[in-house]
Amino acid sequence: MIAADFKPDLEGWRQEARKFLEAGIEPSKILWSKESGSLSLFGSTDPDMKVLSAPGGRFQVPAEFLEWAQLISSAADADRWDLLYRILFRLKYERKDLLKFSVDPDIARAELLMKTLRRDIHKMHAFVRFKKTDVDGREHYVAWHKPEHPILKLGAPFFARRFGDRTWSIFTPDESAHWDLGEIKYGPGMPQHEFQAEDAFDGVWQTYYASIFNPARVKIKAMKAEMSPQYWSSMPETALIPELVRNAPARLQEMAKNQNRQAEPPAGASLTELRAAAQSCSACPIVHRAQNLVFGEGPESARLMIVGEQPGDREDQEGRPFVGPAGEVLDECLRAAGIDRADVYVTSAVKHFKWRESETGSKIRIHQKASGSEMHACKPWLEAEIARVKPALIVALGATAGTALLGRLPKVKEERGRLFESALAPAILLSWHPAAILRSFSEDERRERLEDLKMDLAQAQNFLSQNENPKAPDSCLPQS
Ligand code: SF4
């Protein structure tokens, strides 16, 4: 039996393993660590030791194995070095494609270990909480975290990428990482009771956590599995969990109430009064991030109403419907169909702009689709506009407007250009939303959709000129 003599890190193991491998020493004859074997032998030879002769040709370690070794070498398990050498040995002397055999006990063990390690790294990324401190008059951020395995070197580069513009240190019980704006340096660890820092960040995390906490998803067992209590002590927001859980039923009721909320337009109001009333609508949360209400505009005498989905970025800034790029497409199609926009009442199914931040950090506000409950909340405004304008025909642009007007999710590609009967107006015609034209997959698709919209608007114009009825009869209008 040979006792391996190496620095217990990947490089140390590699050098030692290379020697054994070249000498053809079988894995069972090597003791990599005292804990992983029952023997504690430090002699250099064993009478039973079996030495294999290497197969012909040069042995090249597969690149995939090097990745495995990097991960597995960070495990806390005492048998990690034995496992790695066993696999390496078998790759050379048994089969080159061994790594593909997940049913092999060594490969299965390695894959399980790697899964655990990846999960541990993921938890480090998710649960590390920095606190602001002052070091020599300079701002410095510090955190303490206890991973299951010593994976700090694998986990720390993520923080250098994400928080590369400030200096920070992460301490674990075994080692520490320190970012100085140029490189990560590693040092000794620190027990939690020695870790002292100011609490400037705790309040921020608590506020953030409370704002994202969703009582509908409270599953204590799952929370414990995902966020093991071992991490709780270093996470300020976990102090809130008992109270949040206690209040969950009341918050759930509140959420359910809000889900069914609807705008309440004043009965019998004029378009101007409706618009004024909608200014103070807060029936759904979209309003909190929008700059302006974008109510419909156009003459009350309009026989044609065009309904879009919701305002976009430009519409939100200007407080007017269809003034951005999608509006330009609509104008082009209206002109092609011989329709004067000044004669049309143009509005949308949802009156505020719903958006999210860009993942790239750019300032562009990314459009987000309104949810079913948000559309439901906003629908009374659309119905009130329809009841006031009494259009002879409504053109619904896109699936969202189609859903609001038809009461089901239509298939725009298949159903566009058709006239539908409705309780809201004598007829509803479905077509492409101009934004869908702009987002077309290819130039051919864009051209095709553009032609479709022009054709559908021409059909709308044709419908209006053939239809004697100047306005919708009261019998087919929603009660406002
Ligand atoms: S989107 Fe509609 S329901 Fe929601 S706040 Fe705005 S006007 Fe009210």
Tab-separated table of C-alpha atoms and ligand atoms in Angstrom:
chain	number	residue	atom	x	y	z
A	1	MET	CA	0.000	0.000	0.000
A	2	ILE	CA	1.278	3.445	-0.847
A	3	ALA	CA	0.315	6.556	1.076
A	4	ALA	CA	-0.017	9.490	-1.288
A	5	ASP	CA	2.044	12.475	-0.220
A	6	PHE	CA	0.615	15.590	-1.795
A	7	LYS	CA	-0.706	19.067	-1.117
A	8	PRO	CA	-4.470	18.468	-0.863
A	9	ASP	CA	-5.560	20.641	-3.750
A	10	LEU	CA	-6.177	19.935	-7.423
A	11	GLU	CA	-2.649	20.730	-8.552
A	12	GLY	CA	-1.093	18.657	-5.746
A	13	TRP	CA	-3.343	15.717	-6.567
A	14	ARG	CA	-2.578	16.006	-10.297
A	15	GLN	CA	1.150	15.773	-9.798
A	16	GLU	CA	0.839	12.792	-7.484
A	17	ALA	CA	-1.766	11.057	-9.653
A	18	ARG	CA	0.407	11.479	-12.753
A	19	LYS	CA	3.266	9.639	-11.048
A	20	PHE	CA	1.024	6.754	-9.960
A	21	LEU	CA	-0.693	6.560	-13.307
A	22	GLU	CA	2.540	6.425	-15.274
A	23	ALA	CA	3.766	3.690	-12.938
A	24	GLY	CA	0.492	1.769	-13.485
A	25	ILE	CA	-0.319	1.581	-9.756
A	26	GLU	CA	-3.836	0.280	-9.155
A	27	PRO	CA	-6.230	2.556	-7.216
A	28	SER	CA	-6.790	-0.021	-4.486
A	29	LYS	CA	-3.089	0.154	-3.639
A	30	ILE	CA	-3.041	3.877	-2.889
A	31	LEU	CA	-4.121	5.565	0.300
A	32	TRP	CA	-5.052	9.143	-0.595
A	33	SER	CA	-6.166	10.275	2.825
A	34	LYS	CA	-6.208	8.881	6.336
A	35	GLU	CA	-9.984	9.308	6.594
A	36	SER	CA	-10.774	7.572	3.334
A	37	GLY	CA	-9.013	4.295	4.174
A	38	SER	CA	-8.860	2.055	7.167
A	39	LEU	CA	-5.105	1.755	6.967
A	40	SER	CA	-2.656	4.379	7.980
A	41	LEU	CA	0.418	3.282	6.132
A	42	PHE	CA	3.180	5.576	5.131
A	43	GLY	CA	5.536	2.967	3.776
A	44	SER	CA	6.372	3.162	0.115
A	45	THR	CA	5.930	-0.440	-0.954
A	46	ASP	CA	3.606	-3.353	-0.464
A	47	PRO	CA	4.384	-6.964	-1.415
A	48	ASP	CA	0.896	-7.335	-3.018
A	49	MET	CA	1.163	-4.184	-5.006
A	50	LYS	CA	0.073	-4.708	-8.588
A	51	VAL	CA	1.657	-2.673	-11.324
A	52	LEU	CA	0.027	-2.567	-14.744
A	53	SER	CA	1.805	-1.829	-17.922
A	54	ALA	CA	0.318	1.053	-19.864
A	55	PRO	CA	-1.529	0.326	-23.106
A	56	GLY	CA	0.274	1.432	-26.228
A	57	GLY	CA	-0.055	4.997	-27.478
A	58	ARG	CA	-0.084	8.272	-25.622
A	59	PHE	CA	-2.793	8.704	-22.978
A	60	GLN	CA	-4.590	12.011	-23.125
A	61	VAL	CA	-6.853	12.919	-20.235
A	62	PRO	CA	-10.270	13.890	-21.657
A	63	ALA	CA	-11.024	17.610	-21.257
A	64	GLU	CA	-14.334	16.693	-19.630
A	65	PHE	CA	-12.532	14.801	-16.891
A	66	LEU	CA	-10.455	17.886	-16.091
A	67	GLU	CA	-13.685	19.809	-15.530
A	68	TRP	CA	-14.974	17.014	-13.312
A	69	ALA	CA	-11.715	17.019	-11.360
A	70	GLN	CA	-11.897	20.759	-10.799
A	71	LEU	CA	-15.361	20.450	-9.313
A	72	ILE	CA	-14.894	17.225	-7.360
A	73	SER	CA	-11.595	18.374	-5.852
A	74	SER	CA	-13.631	21.034	-3.987
A	75	ALA	CA	-15.821	18.476	-2.241
A	76	ALA	CA	-15.580	18.009	1.493
A	77	ASP	CA	-15.850	14.235	1.077
A	78	ALA	CA	-12.733	12.401	2.232
A	79	ASP	CA	-12.883	9.910	-0.651
A	80	ARG	CA	-12.788	12.547	-3.426
A	81	TRP	CA	-9.120	11.934	-4.310
A	82	ASP	CA	-9.614	8.148	-4.396
A	83	LEU	CA	-12.654	8.565	-6.615
A	84	LEU	CA	-10.829	10.852	-9.030
A	85	TYR	CA	-7.851	8.560	-9.264
A	86	ARG	CA	-10.067	5.508	-9.759
A	87	ILE	CA	-11.809	7.185	-12.677
A	88	LEU	CA	-8.550	8.456	-14.127
A	89	PHE	CA	-6.966	5.035	-13.859
A	90	ARG	CA	-9.919	3.345	-15.494
A	91	LEU	CA	-9.966	5.923	-18.283
A	92	LYS	CA	-6.434	4.932	-19.118
A	93	TYR	CA	-6.521	1.187	-18.517
A	94	GLU	CA	-10.157	0.236	-19.033
A	95	ARG	CA	-12.004	2.447	-21.489
A	96	LYS	CA	-11.597	5.961	-22.852
A	97	ASP	CA	-15.335	6.624	-22.939
A	98	LEU	CA	-15.946	5.665	-19.304
A	99	LEU	CA	-17.425	9.102	-18.455
A	100	LYS	CA	-20.441	8.381	-20.638
A	101	PHE	CA	-21.538	5.435	-18.471
A	102	SER	CA	-23.765	6.939	-15.835
A	103	VAL	CA	-24.712	3.471	-14.585
A	104	ASP	CA	-21.117	2.728	-13.620
A	105	PRO	CA	-20.854	3.067	-9.800
A	106	ASP	CA	-17.828	5.409	-9.959
A	107	ILE	CA	-19.417	7.623	-12.608
A	108	ALA	CA	-22.745	7.644	-10.768
A	109	ARG	CA	-20.969	8.665	-7.551
A	110	ALA	CA	-19.037	11.419	-9.371
A	111	GLU	CA	-22.171	12.779	-11.044
A	112	LEU	CA	-24.037	12.857	-7.745
A	113	LEU	CA	-21.157	14.654	-6.077
A	114	MET	CA	-20.968	17.223	-8.886
A	115	LYS	CA	-24.690	17.846	-8.624
A	116	THR	CA	-24.330	18.529	-4.902
A	117	LEU	CA	-21.396	20.858	-5.518
A	118	ARG	CA	-23.185	22.820	-8.236
A	119	ARG	CA	-26.126	23.249	-5.930
A	120	ASP	CA	-23.843	24.456	-3.167
A	121	ILE	CA	-22.293	27.033	-5.528
A	122	HIS	CA	-25.742	28.145	-6.610
A	123	LYS	CA	-26.713	28.621	-2.957
A	124	MET	CA	-23.615	30.677	-2.316
A	125	HIS	CA	-24.548	32.954	-5.220
A	126	ALA	CA	-28.101	33.268	-3.942
A	127	PHE	CA	-27.544	33.592	-0.196
A	128	VAL	CA	-24.397	35.680	0.278
A	129	ARG	CA	-25.359	39.060	1.758
A	130	PHE	CA	-22.786	41.835	1.825
A	131	LYS	CA	-22.617	44.472	4.528
A	132	LYS	CA	-20.976	47.822	4.077
A	133	THR	CA	-17.963	48.488	6.284
A	134	ASP	CA	-15.247	51.048	6.442
A	135	VAL	CA	-11.672	49.876	5.950
A	136	ASP	CA	-9.003	52.584	6.277
A	137	GLY	CA	-11.583	55.221	5.402
A	138	ARG	CA	-12.681	53.311	2.293
A	139	GLU	CA	-15.974	51.593	1.657
A	140	HIS	CA	-15.596	47.826	1.718
A	141	TYR	CA	-18.256	45.120	1.588
A	142	VAL	CA	-18.027	41.969	3.649
A	143	ALA	CA	-20.073	38.786	3.915
A	144	TRP	CA	-19.963	35.568	5.869
A	145	HIS	CA	-21.308	32.347	4.419
A	146	LYS	CA	-21.149	28.696	5.347
A	147	PRO	CA	-21.231	26.390	2.322
A	148	GLU	CA	-21.546	22.631	2.721
A	149	HIS	CA	-18.336	22.096	0.752
A	150	PRO	CA	-15.249	24.313	0.484
A	151	ILE	CA	-16.380	25.786	-2.835
A	152	LEU	CA	-15.377	29.408	-2.280
A	153	LYS	CA	-12.853	29.406	-5.126
A	154	LEU	CA	-15.514	28.148	-7.515
A	155	GLY	CA	-18.203	30.518	-6.250
A	156	ALA	CA	-16.254	33.754	-5.792
A	157	PRO	CA	-15.601	34.680	-9.491
A	158	PHE	CA	-19.349	35.204	-9.892
A	159	PHE	CA	-19.221	38.053	-7.337
A	160	ALA	CA	-16.219	39.611	-9.099
A	161	ARG	CA	-18.282	39.736	-12.285
A	162	ARG	CA	-21.404	41.026	-10.607
A	163	PHE	CA	-19.875	43.427	-8.091
A	164	GLY	CA	-16.606	44.160	-9.875
A	165	ASP	CA	-16.798	47.886	-9.223
A	166	ARG	CA	-16.407	47.732	-5.427
A	167	THR	CA	-14.049	45.941	-3.097
A	168	TRP	CA	-15.419	43.047	-1.072
A	169	SER	CA	-14.491	40.057	1.052
A	170	ILE	CA	-16.361	36.822	1.578
A	171	PHE	CA	-15.497	34.779	4.664
A	172	THR	CA	-16.339	31.138	5.190
A	173	PRO	CA	-15.283	28.980	8.145
A	174	ASP	CA	-12.409	27.506	6.092
A	175	GLU	CA	-11.203	30.231	3.757
A	176	SER	CA	-11.888	33.751	2.551
A	177	ALA	CA	-11.900	35.573	-0.794
A	178	HIS	CA	-10.961	39.238	-1.260
A	179	TRP	CA	-11.670	41.296	-4.375
A	180	ASP	CA	-9.465	44.378	-4.799
A	181	LEU	CA	-10.947	45.544	-8.143
A	182	GLY	CA	-8.224	43.648	-9.999
A	183	GLU	CA	-8.066	40.063	-8.776
A	184	ILE	CA	-9.470	37.749	-6.146
A	185	LYS	CA	-7.043	36.798	-3.407
A	186	TYR	CA	-7.719	33.929	-1.041
A	187	GLY	CA	-6.902	33.769	2.629
A	188	PRO	CA	-7.802	31.935	5.838
A	189	GLY	CA	-11.390	31.480	6.979
A	190	MET	CA	-13.143	32.867	10.043
A	191	PRO	CA	-15.727	31.406	12.428
A	192	GLN	CA	-19.021	33.241	12.431
A	193	HIS	CA	-18.728	34.501	15.987
A	194	GLU	CA	-15.566	36.370	15.039
A	195	PHE	CA	-17.129	37.945	12.035
A	196	GLN	CA	-18.113	41.465	12.914
A	197	ALA	CA	-19.525	44.081	10.608
A	198	GLU	CA	-21.842	47.013	10.575
A	199	ASP	CA	-25.462	46.261	9.842
A	200	ALA	CA	-26.040	48.931	7.201
A	201	PHE	CA	-27.302	46.406	4.647
A	202	ASP	CA	-29.587	44.371	6.852
A	203	GLY	CA	-32.459	46.838	6.562
A	204	VAL	CA	-32.158	46.968	2.775
A	205	TRP	CA	-32.326	43.197	2.474
A	206	GLN	CA	-35.248	42.987	4.854
A	207	THR	CA	-37.220	45.539	2.838
A	208	TYR	CA	-36.377	43.780	-0.414
A	209	TYR	CA	-37.277	40.353	0.919
A	210	ALA	CA	-40.586	41.542	2.342
A	211	SER	CA	-41.474	43.092	-1.026
A	212	ILE	CA	-40.837	39.877	-2.995
A	213	PHE	CA	-42.346	37.542	-0.414
A	214	ASN	CA	-45.390	35.846	-1.889
A	215	PRO	CA	-47.662	34.349	0.765
A	216	ALA	CA	-49.360	32.169	-1.857
A	217	ARG	CA	-46.106	30.289	-2.171
A	218	VAL	CA	-45.394	29.656	1.487
A	219	LYS	CA	-44.167	26.104	1.796
A	220	ILE	CA	-42.047	25.836	4.896
A	221	LYS	CA	-40.684	22.408	3.997
A	222	ALA	CA	-39.636	23.570	0.555
A	223	MET	CA	-38.142	26.766	1.987
A	224	LYS	CA	-36.037	24.742	4.390
A	225	ALA	CA	-34.897	22.454	1.597
A	226	GLU	CA	-33.957	25.312	-0.695
A	227	MET	CA	-32.690	27.732	1.908
A	228	SER	CA	-31.270	25.385	4.503
A	229	PRO	CA	-31.452	26.803	8.052
A	230	GLN	CA	-27.638	26.617	8.114
A	231	TYR	CA	-27.630	29.772	5.932
A	232	TRP	CA	-30.292	31.608	7.902
A	233	SER	CA	-27.975	32.986	10.549
A	234	SER	CA	-26.029	35.051	8.000
A	235	MET	CA	-29.108	36.313	6.141
A	236	PRO	CA	-30.789	39.356	7.671
A	237	GLU	CA	-34.100	38.840	5.871
A	238	THR	CA	-34.689	35.465	7.493
A	239	ALA	CA	-35.555	37.300	10.721
A	240	LEU	CA	-38.733	38.348	8.914
A	241	ILE	CA	-39.852	34.864	7.932
A	242	PRO	CA	-41.836	33.945	11.085
A	243	GLU	CA	-43.803	37.196	10.904
A	244	LEU	CA	-44.369	36.947	7.151
A	245	VAL	CA	-45.600	33.391	7.534
A	246	ARG	CA	-47.907	34.427	10.398
A	247	ASN	CA	-49.422	37.173	8.235
A	248	ALA	CA	-49.649	35.022	5.107
A	249	PRO	CA	-53.397	34.141	5.362
A	250	ALA	CA	-54.378	37.812	5.662
A	251	ARG	CA	-52.122	38.788	2.774
A	252	LEU	CA	-53.528	35.943	0.679
A	253	GLN	CA	-57.036	37.266	1.237
A	254	GLU	CA	-55.875	40.726	0.253
A	255	MET	CA	-54.276	39.348	-2.914
A	256	ALA	CA	-57.433	37.443	-3.816
A	257	LYS	CA	-59.469	40.622	-3.312
A	258	ASN	CA	-57.115	42.581	-5.564
A	259	GLN	CA	-57.249	39.854	-8.224
A	260	ASN	CA	-60.930	40.573	-8.743
A	261	ARG	CA	-60.684	44.308	-8.589
A	262	GLN	CA	-62.058	46.244	-11.502
A	263	ALA	CA	-62.004	49.876	-12.500
A	264	GLU	CA	-65.265	51.706	-11.802
A	265	PRO	CA	-65.978	54.305	-14.481
A	266	PRO	CA	-68.629	56.884	-13.510
A	267	ALA	CA	-71.992	56.019	-15.077
A	268	GLY	CA	-73.169	58.191	-17.966
A	269	ALA	CA	-69.901	60.129	-18.117
A	270	SER	CA	-68.670	61.835	-21.275
A	271	LEU	CA	-65.368	60.777	-22.847
A	272	THR	CA	-63.658	63.758	-21.222
A	273	GLU	CA	-65.105	62.826	-17.829
A	274	LEU	CA	-64.109	59.197	-18.308
A	275	ARG	CA	-60.568	60.195	-19.145
A	276	ALA	CA	-60.407	62.434	-16.076
A	277	ALA	CA	-61.744	59.641	-13.856
A	278	ALA	CA	-59.261	57.111	-15.273
A	279	GLN	CA	-56.414	59.425	-14.223
A	280	SER	CA	-56.925	58.310	-10.655
A	281	CYS	CA	-57.519	54.621	-11.386
A	282	SER	CA	-55.445	52.199	-9.345
A	283	ALA	CA	-57.442	49.039	-9.927
A	284	CYS	CA	-54.326	47.142	-10.957
A	285	PRO	CA	-50.634	47.450	-10.112
A	286	ILE	CA	-49.496	48.494	-13.608
A	287	VAL	CA	-50.259	52.099	-12.729
A	288	HIS	CA	-47.420	52.266	-10.202
A	289	ARG	CA	-44.651	52.062	-12.784
A	290	ALA	CA	-46.270	53.930	-15.660
A	291	GLN	CA	-45.690	57.615	-16.291
A	292	ASN	CA	-48.996	58.517	-17.898
A	293	LEU	CA	-52.488	57.274	-18.420
A	294	VAL	CA	-53.018	56.571	-22.110
A	295	PHE	CA	-56.734	56.873	-22.667
A	296	GLY	CA	-58.405	56.545	-26.051
A	297	GLU	CA	-58.644	59.514	-28.370
A	298	GLY	CA	-60.771	60.425	-31.350
A	299	PRO	CA	-64.225	61.824	-32.049
A	300	GLU	CA	-67.202	60.590	-30.084
A	301	SER	CA	-68.967	60.421	-33.456
A	302	ALA	CA	-66.477	57.865	-34.825
A	303	ARG	CA	-68.048	54.835	-36.528
A	304	LEU	CA	-64.797	52.936	-36.429
A	305	MET	CA	-62.985	52.113	-33.200
A	306	ILE	CA	-59.528	50.596	-33.206
A	307	VAL	CA	-58.434	48.784	-30.051
A	308	GLY	CA	-54.804	47.890	-29.400
A	309	GLU	CA	-53.191	45.969	-26.564
A	310	GLN	CA	-51.638	48.544	-24.228
A	311	PRO	CA	-49.468	51.650	-24.541
A	312	GLY	CA	-45.771	51.284	-25.352
A	313	ASP	CA	-42.811	53.325	-24.166
A	314	ARG	CA	-43.473	56.359	-26.401
A	315	GLU	CA	-47.195	56.294	-25.730
A	316	ASP	CA	-46.472	56.246	-21.997
A	317	GLN	CA	-44.186	59.248	-22.312
A	318	GLU	CA	-46.645	61.251	-24.403
A	319	GLY	CA	-49.877	59.991	-22.837
A	320	ARG	CA	-51.389	59.305	-26.280
A	321	PRO	CA	-52.241	56.019	-28.051
A	322	PHE	CA	-50.343	54.741	-31.085
A	323	VAL	CA	-47.729	57.491	-31.373
A	324	GLY	CA	-44.602	55.304	-31.311
A	325	PRO	CA	-43.228	52.954	-33.986
A	326	ALA	CA	-46.383	50.814	-33.843
A	327	GLY	CA	-48.420	53.978	-34.399
A	328	GLU	CA	-46.433	54.736	-37.543
A	329	VAL	CA	-47.287	51.307	-38.924
A	330	LEU	CA	-50.944	51.821	-38.066
A	331	ASP	CA	-50.971	55.233	-39.774
A	332	GLU	CA	-49.393	53.741	-42.893
A	333	CYS	CA	-52.027	51.004	-43.040
A	334	LEU	CA	-54.891	53.408	-42.379
A	335	ARG	CA	-53.687	55.618	-45.241
A	336	ALA	CA	-53.400	52.596	-47.533
A	337	ALA	CA	-56.995	51.653	-46.675
A	338	GLY	CA	-58.224	55.186	-47.342
A	339	ILE	CA	-59.147	55.845	-43.717
A	340	ASP	CA	-58.483	59.192	-42.088
A	341	ARG	CA	-57.203	58.618	-38.563
A	342	ALA	CA	-58.954	61.803	-37.462
A	343	ASP	CA	-62.262	59.950	-38.032
A	344	VAL	CA	-61.302	56.964	-35.906
A	345	TYR	CA	-61.498	56.466	-32.153
A	346	VAL	CA	-58.205	54.781	-31.190
A	347	THR	CA	-57.716	53.147	-27.805
A	348	SER	CA	-56.277	50.096	-26.093
A	349	ALA	CA	-57.475	47.228	-23.894
A	350	VAL	CA	-55.191	48.288	-21.016
A	351	LYS	CA	-54.585	51.944	-20.304
A	352	HIS	CA	-51.203	51.947	-18.604
A	353	PHE	CA	-47.793	50.783	-19.827
A	354	LYS	CA	-46.514	47.567	-18.250
A	355	TRP	CA	-42.761	47.123	-18.503
A	356	ARG	CA	-39.670	45.630	-16.935
A	357	GLU	CA	-35.990	46.569	-16.813
A	358	SER	CA	-33.677	45.279	-19.495
A	359	GLU	CA	-31.394	42.403	-18.443
A	360	THR	CA	-28.486	44.053	-20.237
A	361	GLY	CA	-28.639	47.044	-17.893
A	362	SER	CA	-29.727	49.354	-20.733
A	363	LYS	CA	-32.279	52.047	-19.938
A	364	ILE	CA	-34.744	50.722	-22.499
A	365	ARG	CA	-38.022	49.720	-20.841
A	366	ILE	CA	-39.073	46.288	-22.032
A	367	HIS	CA	-42.754	45.817	-22.785
A	368	GLN	CA	-44.533	43.180	-20.712
A	369	LYS	CA	-47.857	41.607	-21.482
A	370	ALA	CA	-50.680	42.514	-19.126
A	371	SER	CA	-51.932	39.559	-17.087
A	372	GLY	CA	-55.486	38.250	-17.242
A	373	SER	CA	-56.396	39.957	-13.955
A	374	GLU	CA	-54.951	43.277	-15.191
A	375	MET	CA	-56.967	43.060	-18.393
A	376	HIS	CA	-60.021	42.196	-16.330
A	377	ALA	CA	-59.388	45.197	-14.065
A	378	CYS	CA	-59.119	47.575	-17.004
A	379	LYS	CA	-61.994	46.258	-19.089
A	380	PRO	CA	-64.677	48.593	-17.660
A	381	TRP	CA	-62.804	51.566	-19.150
A	382	LEU	CA	-62.897	50.015	-22.610
A	383	GLU	CA	-66.552	49.132	-22.228
A	384	ALA	CA	-67.314	52.673	-21.104
A	385	GLU	CA	-65.547	54.079	-24.179
A	386	ILE	CA	-67.473	51.696	-26.454
A	387	ALA	CA	-70.754	52.613	-24.788
A	388	ARG	CA	-70.026	56.296	-25.364
A	389	VAL	CA	-68.703	56.111	-28.940
A	390	LYS	CA	-71.107	53.403	-30.109
A	391	PRO	CA	-68.929	52.345	-33.063
A	392	ALA	CA	-70.485	50.444	-35.945
A	393	LEU	CA	-67.303	48.382	-36.184
A	394	ILE	CA	-64.425	47.653	-33.833
A	395	VAL	CA	-61.082	46.486	-35.186
A	396	ALA	CA	-59.215	44.486	-32.545
A	397	LEU	CA	-55.481	44.590	-33.121
A	398	GLY	CA	-53.733	41.526	-31.736
A	399	ALA	CA	-54.607	38.722	-29.349
A	400	THR	CA	-54.898	40.847	-26.184
A	401	ALA	CA	-57.426	43.230	-27.715
A	402	GLY	CA	-59.139	40.223	-29.291
A	403	THR	CA	-59.413	38.554	-25.891
A	404	ALA	CA	-60.840	41.678	-24.272
A	405	LEU	CA	-63.449	42.033	-27.012
A	406	LEU	CA	-64.294	38.441	-27.921
A	407	GLY	CA	-64.030	36.957	-24.434
A	408	ARG	CA	-61.620	34.223	-25.563
A	409	LEU	CA	-58.061	34.028	-26.794
A	410	PRO	CA	-58.228	34.214	-30.588
A	411	LYS	CA	-55.676	32.804	-33.035
A	412	VAL	CA	-54.742	35.924	-34.919
A	413	LYS	CA	-53.000	34.143	-37.767
A	414	GLU	CA	-56.017	31.986	-38.503
A	415	GLU	CA	-58.870	34.300	-37.523
A	416	ARG	CA	-57.719	37.688	-38.760
A	417	GLY	CA	-59.850	39.327	-41.434
A	418	ARG	CA	-63.043	37.725	-40.121
A	419	LEU	CA	-66.030	39.640	-38.812
A	420	PHE	CA	-67.368	38.470	-35.459
A	421	GLU	CA	-70.709	39.150	-33.898
A	422	SER	CA	-70.499	40.697	-30.476
A	423	ALA	CA	-72.552	42.138	-27.678
A	424	LEU	CA	-70.230	45.140	-27.704
A	425	ALA	CA	-70.697	46.302	-31.291
A	426	PRO	CA	-72.460	45.221	-34.497
A	427	ALA	CA	-69.214	43.644	-35.668
A	428	ILE	CA	-65.675	43.057	-34.537
A	429	LEU	CA	-62.865	42.459	-36.973
A	430	LEU	CA	-59.576	40.932	-35.864
A	431	SER	CA	-56.166	41.750	-37.331
A	432	TRP	CA	-52.456	41.918	-36.550
A	433	HIS	CA	-51.193	44.330	-33.929
A	434	PRO	CA	-48.681	46.725	-35.567
A	435	ALA	CA	-46.128	45.737	-32.873
A	436	ALA	CA	-46.427	42.111	-34.014
A	437	ILE	CA	-45.660	43.305	-37.528
A	438	LEU	CA	-42.544	45.088	-36.277
A	439	ARG	CA	-41.469	41.987	-34.346
A	440	SER	CA	-41.900	39.669	-37.346
A	441	PHE	CA	-39.432	36.823	-37.614
A	442	SER	CA	-38.335	37.662	-41.151
A	443	GLU	CA	-38.676	40.429	-43.691
A	444	ASP	CA	-41.050	38.244	-45.713
A	445	GLU	CA	-43.238	37.709	-42.661
A	446	ARG	CA	-43.194	41.436	-41.883
A	447	ARG	CA	-44.274	42.309	-45.404
A	448	GLU	CA	-47.001	39.685	-45.352
A	449	ARG	CA	-48.441	40.871	-42.019
A	450	LEU	CA	-48.295	44.487	-43.139
A	451	GLU	CA	-50.294	43.612	-46.250
A	452	ASP	CA	-52.755	41.659	-44.064
A	453	LEU	CA	-53.389	44.678	-41.845
A	454	LYS	CA	-53.840	46.968	-44.852
A	455	MET	CA	-56.272	44.495	-46.355
A	456	ASP	CA	-58.211	44.101	-43.079
A	457	LEU	CA	-58.517	47.863	-42.663
A	458	ALA	CA	-59.678	48.141	-46.261
A	459	GLN	CA	-62.304	45.521	-45.414
A	460	ALA	CA	-63.303	47.585	-42.383
A	461	GLN	CA	-63.699	50.634	-44.594
A	462	ASN	CA	-65.767	48.595	-47.023
A	463	PHE	CA	-67.955	47.313	-44.170
A	464	LEU	CA	-68.627	50.847	-42.981
A	465	SER	CA	-69.512	52.175	-46.421
A	466	GLN	CA	-71.887	49.275	-47.086
A	467	ASN	CA	-73.434	49.405	-43.650
A	468	GLU	CA	-76.243	51.898	-43.541
A	469	ASN	CA	-76.307	51.974	-39.776
A	470	PRO	CA	-74.237	54.962	-38.765
A	471	LYS	CA	-73.831	53.810	-35.193
A	472	ALA	CA	-74.335	50.731	-33.058
A	473	PRO	CA	-77.890	50.318	-31.751
A	474	ASP	CA	-78.163	50.719	-27.979
A	475	SER	CA	-79.333	47.125	-27.710
A	476	CYS	CA	-75.896	45.774	-28.513
A	477	LEU	CA	-73.919	48.064	-26.225
A	478	PRO	CA	-72.517	47.366	-22.789
A	479	GLN	CA	-74.215	49.189	-19.971
A	480	SER	CA	-71.893	51.909	-18.734
B	1	SF4	S1	-54.101	49.659	-16.346
B	1	SF4	FE1	-56.281	50.062	-16.329
B	1	SF4	S2	-57.065	49.097	-14.466
B	1	SF4	FE2	-54.824	49.213	-14.297
B	1	SF4	S3	-54.553	51.105	-13.198
B	1	SF4	FE3	-54.385	51.581	-15.348
B	1	SF4	S4	-56.416	52.236	-15.920
B	1	SF4	FE4	-56.619	51.205	-13.965
